[in-house]
mmCIF file of C-alpha atoms in Angstrom:
data_model
loop_
_atom_site.group_PDB
_atom_site.id
_atom_site.type_symbol
_atom_site.label_atom_id
_atom_site.label_comp_id
_atom_site.label_asym_id
_atom_site.label_seq_id
_atom_site.Cartn_x
_atom_site.Cartn_y
_atom_site.Cartn_z
ATOM 1 C CA UNK A 1 35.567 21.455 303.704
ATOM 2 C CA UNK A 2 33.509 18.937 305.321
ATOM 3 C CA UNK A 3 30.198 19.721 303.273
ATOM 4 C CA UNK A 4 32.039 19.080 300.145
ATOM 5 C CA UNK A 5 33.605 16.208 301.367
ATOM 6 C CA UNK A 6 30.359 14.460 302.194
ATOM 7 C CA UNK A 7 28.410 15.331 299.141
ATOM 8 C CA UNK A 8 31.137 15.231 296.612
ATOM 9 C CA UNK A 9 30.133 18.607 295.844
ATOM 10 C CA UNK A 10 32.938 21.042 293.637
ATOM 11 C CA UNK A 11 30.704 23.946 293.879
ATOM 12 C CA UNK A 12 27.895 25.229 295.792
ATOM 13 C CA UNK A 13 25.357 28.053 295.377
ATOM 14 C CA UNK A 14 24.035 30.733 298.175
ATOM 15 C CA UNK A 15 21.066 32.401 297.620
ATOM 16 C CA UNK A 16 20.582 35.772 299.409
ATOM 17 C CA UNK A 17 16.953 37.037 299.356
ATOM 18 C CA UNK A 18 17.663 40.060 301.293
ATOM 19 C CA UNK A 19 17.212 43.814 299.901
ATOM 20 C CA UNK A 20 19.183 46.042 302.106
ATOM 21 C CA UNK A 21 22.697 45.698 299.939
ATOM 22 C CA UNK A 22 24.232 46.327 303.349
ATOM 23 C CA UNK A 23 22.559 43.058 304.898
ATOM 24 C CA UNK A 24 23.068 41.633 301.633
ATOM 25 C CA UNK A 25 26.570 42.166 301.681
ATOM 26 C CA UNK A 26 27.104 41.279 305.999
ATOM 27 C CA UNK A 27 25.284 37.981 304.817
ATOM 28 C CA UNK A 28 28.098 36.751 302.114
ATOM 29 C CA UNK A 29 30.414 37.648 304.645
ATOM 30 C CA UNK A 30 29.283 35.117 307.074
ATOM 31 C CA UNK A 31 28.644 33.114 304.436
ATOM 32 C CA UNK A 32 32.526 33.310 303.824
ATOM 33 C CA UNK A 33 33.502 33.143 307.105
ATOM 34 C CA UNK A 34 31.652 29.739 307.663
ATOM 35 C CA UNK A 35 33.308 28.662 304.436
ATOM 36 C CA UNK A 36 36.537 29.305 305.702
ATOM 37 C CA UNK A 37 36.114 27.814 308.886
#
């Protein structure tokens, strides 16, 4: 990804402080879609 190339990072950590399990999964789906784009 462009972010990985710009930072020379080989991994990223995503922190999600959302209590509701369904909303937490939705936020991870959004992050996965952004990564795939």
